mmCIF file with all atom_site columns, N, CA and C and ligand atoms in Angstrom:
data_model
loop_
_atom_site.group_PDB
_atom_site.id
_atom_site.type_symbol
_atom_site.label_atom_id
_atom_site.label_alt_id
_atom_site.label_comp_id
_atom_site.label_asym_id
_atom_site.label_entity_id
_atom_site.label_seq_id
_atom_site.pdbx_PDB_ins_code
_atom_site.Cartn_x
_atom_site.Cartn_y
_atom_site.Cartn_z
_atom_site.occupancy
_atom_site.B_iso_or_equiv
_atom_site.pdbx_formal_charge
_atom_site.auth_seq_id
_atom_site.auth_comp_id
_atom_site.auth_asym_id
_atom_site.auth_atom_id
_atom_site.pdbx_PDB_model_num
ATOM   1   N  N   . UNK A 1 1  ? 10.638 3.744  -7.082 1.00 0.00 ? 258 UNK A N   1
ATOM   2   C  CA  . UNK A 1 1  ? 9.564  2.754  -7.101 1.00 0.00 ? 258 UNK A CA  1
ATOM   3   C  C   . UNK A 1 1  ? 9.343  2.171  -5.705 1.00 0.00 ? 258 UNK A C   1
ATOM   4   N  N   . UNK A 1 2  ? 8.151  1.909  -5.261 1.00 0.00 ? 259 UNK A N   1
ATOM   5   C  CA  . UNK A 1 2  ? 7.636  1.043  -4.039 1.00 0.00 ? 259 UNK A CA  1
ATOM   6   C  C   . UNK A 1 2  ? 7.121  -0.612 -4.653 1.00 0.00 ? 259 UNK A C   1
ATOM   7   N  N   . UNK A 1 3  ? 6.489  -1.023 -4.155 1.00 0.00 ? 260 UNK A N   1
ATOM   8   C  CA  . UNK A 1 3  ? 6.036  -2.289 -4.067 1.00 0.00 ? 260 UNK A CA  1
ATOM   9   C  C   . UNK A 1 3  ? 4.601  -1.937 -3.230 1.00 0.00 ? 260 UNK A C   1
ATOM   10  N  N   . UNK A 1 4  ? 3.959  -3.217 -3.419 1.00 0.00 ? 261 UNK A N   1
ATOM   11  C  CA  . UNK A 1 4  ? 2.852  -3.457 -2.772 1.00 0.00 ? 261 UNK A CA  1
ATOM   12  C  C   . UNK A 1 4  ? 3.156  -4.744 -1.764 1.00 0.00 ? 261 UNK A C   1
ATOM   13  N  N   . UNK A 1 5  ? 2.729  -4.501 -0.351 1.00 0.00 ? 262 UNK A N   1
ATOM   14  C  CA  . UNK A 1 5  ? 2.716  -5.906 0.433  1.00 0.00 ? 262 UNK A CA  1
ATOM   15  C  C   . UNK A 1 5  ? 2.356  -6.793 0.506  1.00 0.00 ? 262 UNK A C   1
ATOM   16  N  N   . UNK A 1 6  ? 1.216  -6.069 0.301  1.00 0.00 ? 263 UNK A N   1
ATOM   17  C  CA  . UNK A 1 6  ? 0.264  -7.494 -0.437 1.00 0.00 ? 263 UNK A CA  1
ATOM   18  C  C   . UNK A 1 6  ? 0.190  -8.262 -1.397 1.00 0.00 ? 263 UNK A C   1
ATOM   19  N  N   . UNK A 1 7  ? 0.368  -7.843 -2.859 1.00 0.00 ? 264 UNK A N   1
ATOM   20  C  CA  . UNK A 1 7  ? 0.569  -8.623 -3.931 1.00 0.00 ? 264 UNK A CA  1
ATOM   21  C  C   . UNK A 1 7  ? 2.015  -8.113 -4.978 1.00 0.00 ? 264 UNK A C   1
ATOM   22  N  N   . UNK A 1 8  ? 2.784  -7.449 -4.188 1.00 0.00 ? 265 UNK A N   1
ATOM   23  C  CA  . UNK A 1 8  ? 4.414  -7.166 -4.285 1.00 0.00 ? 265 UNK A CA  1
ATOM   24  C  C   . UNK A 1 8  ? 4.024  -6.528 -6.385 1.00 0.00 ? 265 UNK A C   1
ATOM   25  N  N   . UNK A 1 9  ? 3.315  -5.724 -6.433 1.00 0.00 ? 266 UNK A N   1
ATOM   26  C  CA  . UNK A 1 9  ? 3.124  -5.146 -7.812 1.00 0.00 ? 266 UNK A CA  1
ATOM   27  C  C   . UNK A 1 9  ? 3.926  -4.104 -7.500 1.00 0.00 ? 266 UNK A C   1
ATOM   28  N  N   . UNK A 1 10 ? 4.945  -3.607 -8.448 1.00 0.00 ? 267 UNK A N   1
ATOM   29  C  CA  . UNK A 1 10 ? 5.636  -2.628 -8.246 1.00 0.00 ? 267 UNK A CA  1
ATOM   30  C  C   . UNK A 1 10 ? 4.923  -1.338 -8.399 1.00 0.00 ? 267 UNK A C   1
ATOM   31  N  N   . UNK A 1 11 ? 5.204  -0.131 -8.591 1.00 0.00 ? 268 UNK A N   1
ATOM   32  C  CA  . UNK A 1 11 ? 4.326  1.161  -8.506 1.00 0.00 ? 268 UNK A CA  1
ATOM   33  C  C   . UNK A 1 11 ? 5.067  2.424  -8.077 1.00 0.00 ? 268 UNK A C   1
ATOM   34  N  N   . UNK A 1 12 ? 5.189  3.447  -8.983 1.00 0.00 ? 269 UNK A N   1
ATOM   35  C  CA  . UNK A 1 12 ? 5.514  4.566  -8.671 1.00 0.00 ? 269 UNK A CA  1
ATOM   36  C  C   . UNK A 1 12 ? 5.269  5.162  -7.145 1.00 0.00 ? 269 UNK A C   1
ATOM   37  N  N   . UNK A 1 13 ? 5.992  6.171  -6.310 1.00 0.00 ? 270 UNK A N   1
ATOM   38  C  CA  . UNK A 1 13 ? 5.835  6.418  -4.890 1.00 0.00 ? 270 UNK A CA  1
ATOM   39  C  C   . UNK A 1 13 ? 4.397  7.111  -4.646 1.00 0.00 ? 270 UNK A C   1
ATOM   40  N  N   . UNK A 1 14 ? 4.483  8.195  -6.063 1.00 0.00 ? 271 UNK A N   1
ATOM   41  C  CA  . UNK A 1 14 ? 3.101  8.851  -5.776 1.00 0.00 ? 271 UNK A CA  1
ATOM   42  C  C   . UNK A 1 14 ? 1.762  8.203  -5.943 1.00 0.00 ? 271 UNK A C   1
ATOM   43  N  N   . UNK A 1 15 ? 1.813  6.896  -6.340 1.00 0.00 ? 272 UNK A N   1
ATOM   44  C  CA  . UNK A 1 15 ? 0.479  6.271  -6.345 1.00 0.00 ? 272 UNK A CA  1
ATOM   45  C  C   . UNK A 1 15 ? 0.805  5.153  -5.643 1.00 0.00 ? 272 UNK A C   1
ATOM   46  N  N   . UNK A 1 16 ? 1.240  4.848  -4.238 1.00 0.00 ? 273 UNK A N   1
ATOM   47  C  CA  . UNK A 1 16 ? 1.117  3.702  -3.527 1.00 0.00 ? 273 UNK A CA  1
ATOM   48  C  C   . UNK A 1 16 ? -0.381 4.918  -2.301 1.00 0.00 ? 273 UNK A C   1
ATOM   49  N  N   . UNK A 1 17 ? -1.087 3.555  -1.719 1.00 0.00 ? 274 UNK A N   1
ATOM   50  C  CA  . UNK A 1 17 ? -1.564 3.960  -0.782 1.00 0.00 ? 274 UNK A CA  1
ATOM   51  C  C   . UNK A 1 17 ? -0.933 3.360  0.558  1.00 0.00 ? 274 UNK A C   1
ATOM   52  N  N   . UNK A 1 18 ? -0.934 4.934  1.744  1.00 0.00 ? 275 UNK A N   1
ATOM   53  C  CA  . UNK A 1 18 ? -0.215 4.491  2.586  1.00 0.00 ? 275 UNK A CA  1
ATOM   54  C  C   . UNK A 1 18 ? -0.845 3.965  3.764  1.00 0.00 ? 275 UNK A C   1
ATOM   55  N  N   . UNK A 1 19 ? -0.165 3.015  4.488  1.00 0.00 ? 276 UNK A N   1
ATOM   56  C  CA  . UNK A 1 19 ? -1.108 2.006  5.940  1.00 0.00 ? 276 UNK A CA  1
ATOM   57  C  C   . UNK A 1 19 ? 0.007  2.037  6.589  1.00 0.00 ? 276 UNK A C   1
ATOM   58  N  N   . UNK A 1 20 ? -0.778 1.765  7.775  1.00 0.00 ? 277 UNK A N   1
ATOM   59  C  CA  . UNK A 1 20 ? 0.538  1.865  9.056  1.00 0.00 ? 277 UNK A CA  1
ATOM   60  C  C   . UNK A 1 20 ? 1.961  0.687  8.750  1.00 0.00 ? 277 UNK A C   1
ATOM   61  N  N   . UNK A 1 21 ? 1.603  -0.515 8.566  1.00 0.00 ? 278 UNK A N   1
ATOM   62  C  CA  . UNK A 1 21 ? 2.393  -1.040 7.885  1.00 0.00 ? 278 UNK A CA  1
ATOM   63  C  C   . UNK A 1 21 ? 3.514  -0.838 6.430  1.00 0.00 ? 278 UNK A C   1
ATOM   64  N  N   . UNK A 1 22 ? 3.124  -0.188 5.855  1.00 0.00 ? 279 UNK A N   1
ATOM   65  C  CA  . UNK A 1 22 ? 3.499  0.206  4.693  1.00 0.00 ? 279 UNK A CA  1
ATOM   66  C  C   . UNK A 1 22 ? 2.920  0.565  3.447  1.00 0.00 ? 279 UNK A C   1
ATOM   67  N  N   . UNK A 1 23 ? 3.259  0.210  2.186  1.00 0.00 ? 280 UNK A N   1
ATOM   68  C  CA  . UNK A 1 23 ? 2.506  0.958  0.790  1.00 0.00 ? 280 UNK A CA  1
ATOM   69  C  C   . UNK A 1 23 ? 1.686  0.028  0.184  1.00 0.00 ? 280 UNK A C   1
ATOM   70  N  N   . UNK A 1 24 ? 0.530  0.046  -0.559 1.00 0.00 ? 281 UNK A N   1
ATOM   71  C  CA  . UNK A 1 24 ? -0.154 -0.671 -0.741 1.00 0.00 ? 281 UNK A CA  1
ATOM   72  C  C   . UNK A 1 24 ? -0.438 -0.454 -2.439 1.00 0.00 ? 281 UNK A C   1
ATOM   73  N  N   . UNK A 1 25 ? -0.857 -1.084 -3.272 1.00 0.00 ? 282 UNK A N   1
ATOM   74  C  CA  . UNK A 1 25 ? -1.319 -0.851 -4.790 1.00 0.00 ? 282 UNK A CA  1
ATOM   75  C  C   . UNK A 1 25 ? -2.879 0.092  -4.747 1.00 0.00 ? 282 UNK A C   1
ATOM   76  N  N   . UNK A 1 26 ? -3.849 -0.494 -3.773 1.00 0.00 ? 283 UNK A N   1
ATOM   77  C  CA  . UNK A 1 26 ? -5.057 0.105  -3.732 1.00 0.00 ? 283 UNK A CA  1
ATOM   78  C  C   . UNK A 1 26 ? -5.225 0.022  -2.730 1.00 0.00 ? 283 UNK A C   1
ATOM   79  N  N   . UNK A 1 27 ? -6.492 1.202  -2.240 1.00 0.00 ? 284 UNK A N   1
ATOM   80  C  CA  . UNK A 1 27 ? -7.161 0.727  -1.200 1.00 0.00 ? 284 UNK A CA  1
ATOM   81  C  C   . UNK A 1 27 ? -7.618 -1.014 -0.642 1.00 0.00 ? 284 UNK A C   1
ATOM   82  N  N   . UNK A 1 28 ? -7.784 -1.373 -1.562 1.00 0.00 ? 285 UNK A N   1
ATOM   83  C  CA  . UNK A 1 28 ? -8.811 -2.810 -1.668 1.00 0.00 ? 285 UNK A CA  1
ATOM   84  C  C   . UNK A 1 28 ? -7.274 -3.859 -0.990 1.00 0.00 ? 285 UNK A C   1
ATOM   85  N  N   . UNK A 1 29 ? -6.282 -3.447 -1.314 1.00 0.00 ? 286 UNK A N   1
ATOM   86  C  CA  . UNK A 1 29 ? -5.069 -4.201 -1.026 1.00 0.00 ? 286 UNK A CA  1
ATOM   87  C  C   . UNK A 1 29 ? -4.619 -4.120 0.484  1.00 0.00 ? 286 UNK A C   1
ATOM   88  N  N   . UNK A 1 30 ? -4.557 -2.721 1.064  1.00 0.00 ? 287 UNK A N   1
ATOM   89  C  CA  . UNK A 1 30 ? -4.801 -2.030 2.020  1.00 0.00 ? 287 UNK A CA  1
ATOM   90  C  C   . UNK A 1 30 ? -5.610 -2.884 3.159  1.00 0.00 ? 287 UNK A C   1
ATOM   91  N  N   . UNK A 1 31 ? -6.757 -2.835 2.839  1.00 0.00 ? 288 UNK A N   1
ATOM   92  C  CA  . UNK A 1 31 ? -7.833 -3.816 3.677  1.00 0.00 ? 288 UNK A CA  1
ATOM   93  C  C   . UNK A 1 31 ? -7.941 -5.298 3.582  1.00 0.00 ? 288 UNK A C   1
ATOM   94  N  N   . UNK A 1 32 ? -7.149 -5.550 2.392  1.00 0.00 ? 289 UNK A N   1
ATOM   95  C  CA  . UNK A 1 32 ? -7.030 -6.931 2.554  1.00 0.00 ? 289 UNK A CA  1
ATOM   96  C  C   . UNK A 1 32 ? -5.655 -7.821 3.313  1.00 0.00 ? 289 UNK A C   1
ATOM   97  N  N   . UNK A 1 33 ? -4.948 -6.449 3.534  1.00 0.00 ? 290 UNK A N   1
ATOM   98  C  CA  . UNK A 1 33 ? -3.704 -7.254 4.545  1.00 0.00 ? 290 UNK A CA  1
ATOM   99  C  C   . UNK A 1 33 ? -3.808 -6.751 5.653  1.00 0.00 ? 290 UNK A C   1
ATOM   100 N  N   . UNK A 1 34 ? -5.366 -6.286 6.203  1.00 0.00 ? 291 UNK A N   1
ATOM   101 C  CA  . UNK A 1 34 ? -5.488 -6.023 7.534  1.00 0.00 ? 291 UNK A CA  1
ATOM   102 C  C   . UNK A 1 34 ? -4.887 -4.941 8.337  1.00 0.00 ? 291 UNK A C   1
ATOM   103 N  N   . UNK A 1 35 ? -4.641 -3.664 7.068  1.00 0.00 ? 292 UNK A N   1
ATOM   104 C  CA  . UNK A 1 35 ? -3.532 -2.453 7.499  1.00 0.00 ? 292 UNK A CA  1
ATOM   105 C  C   . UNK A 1 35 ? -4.996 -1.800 7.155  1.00 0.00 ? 292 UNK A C   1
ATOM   106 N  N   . UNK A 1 36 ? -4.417 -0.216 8.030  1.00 0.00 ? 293 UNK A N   1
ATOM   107 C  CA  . UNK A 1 36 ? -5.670 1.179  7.562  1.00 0.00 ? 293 UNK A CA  1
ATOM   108 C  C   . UNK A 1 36 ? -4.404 2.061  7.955  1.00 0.00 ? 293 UNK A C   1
ATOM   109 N  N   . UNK A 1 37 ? -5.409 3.067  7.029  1.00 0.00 ? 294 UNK A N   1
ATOM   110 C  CA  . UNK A 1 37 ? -4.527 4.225  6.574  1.00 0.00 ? 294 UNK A CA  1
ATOM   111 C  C   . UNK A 1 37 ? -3.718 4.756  8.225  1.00 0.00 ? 294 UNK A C   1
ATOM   112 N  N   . UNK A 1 38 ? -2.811 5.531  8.074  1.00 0.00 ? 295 UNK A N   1
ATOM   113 C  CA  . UNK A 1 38 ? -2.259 6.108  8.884  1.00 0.00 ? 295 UNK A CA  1
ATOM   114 C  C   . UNK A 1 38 ? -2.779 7.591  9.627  1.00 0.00 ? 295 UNK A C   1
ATOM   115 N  N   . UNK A 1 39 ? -2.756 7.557  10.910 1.00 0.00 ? 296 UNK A N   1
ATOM   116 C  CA  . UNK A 1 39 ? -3.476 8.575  11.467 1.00 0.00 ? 296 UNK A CA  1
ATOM   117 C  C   . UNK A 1 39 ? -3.135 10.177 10.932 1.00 0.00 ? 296 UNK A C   1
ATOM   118 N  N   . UNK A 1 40 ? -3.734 11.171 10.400 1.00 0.00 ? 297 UNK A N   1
ATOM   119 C  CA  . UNK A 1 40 ? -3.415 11.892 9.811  1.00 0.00 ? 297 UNK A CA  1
ATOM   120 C  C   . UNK A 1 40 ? -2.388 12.695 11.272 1.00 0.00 ? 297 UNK A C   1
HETATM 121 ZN ZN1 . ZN  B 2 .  ? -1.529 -4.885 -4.298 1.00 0.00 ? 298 ZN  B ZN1 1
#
């Protein structure tokens, strides 16, 4: 299991989204803690 940073919802590994910072629940979570995806 991961977590989300933003609103710490727990979540299987294969459905976190990933940001340079770390794992996120959604995109929408993603952009709201001021992270973007990681450079491919
Ligand atoms: Zn979240």
């Amino acid at each position: 299991m991961d977590h989300c940073l933003h609103c710490q919802v727990h979540f299987p590994f294969d459905e976190g989204i990933q940001g340079l910072l770390g794992t996120y629940c959604s995109h929408d979570h993603r952009s709201a803690a001021g992270d973007r995806a990681p450079a491919p």
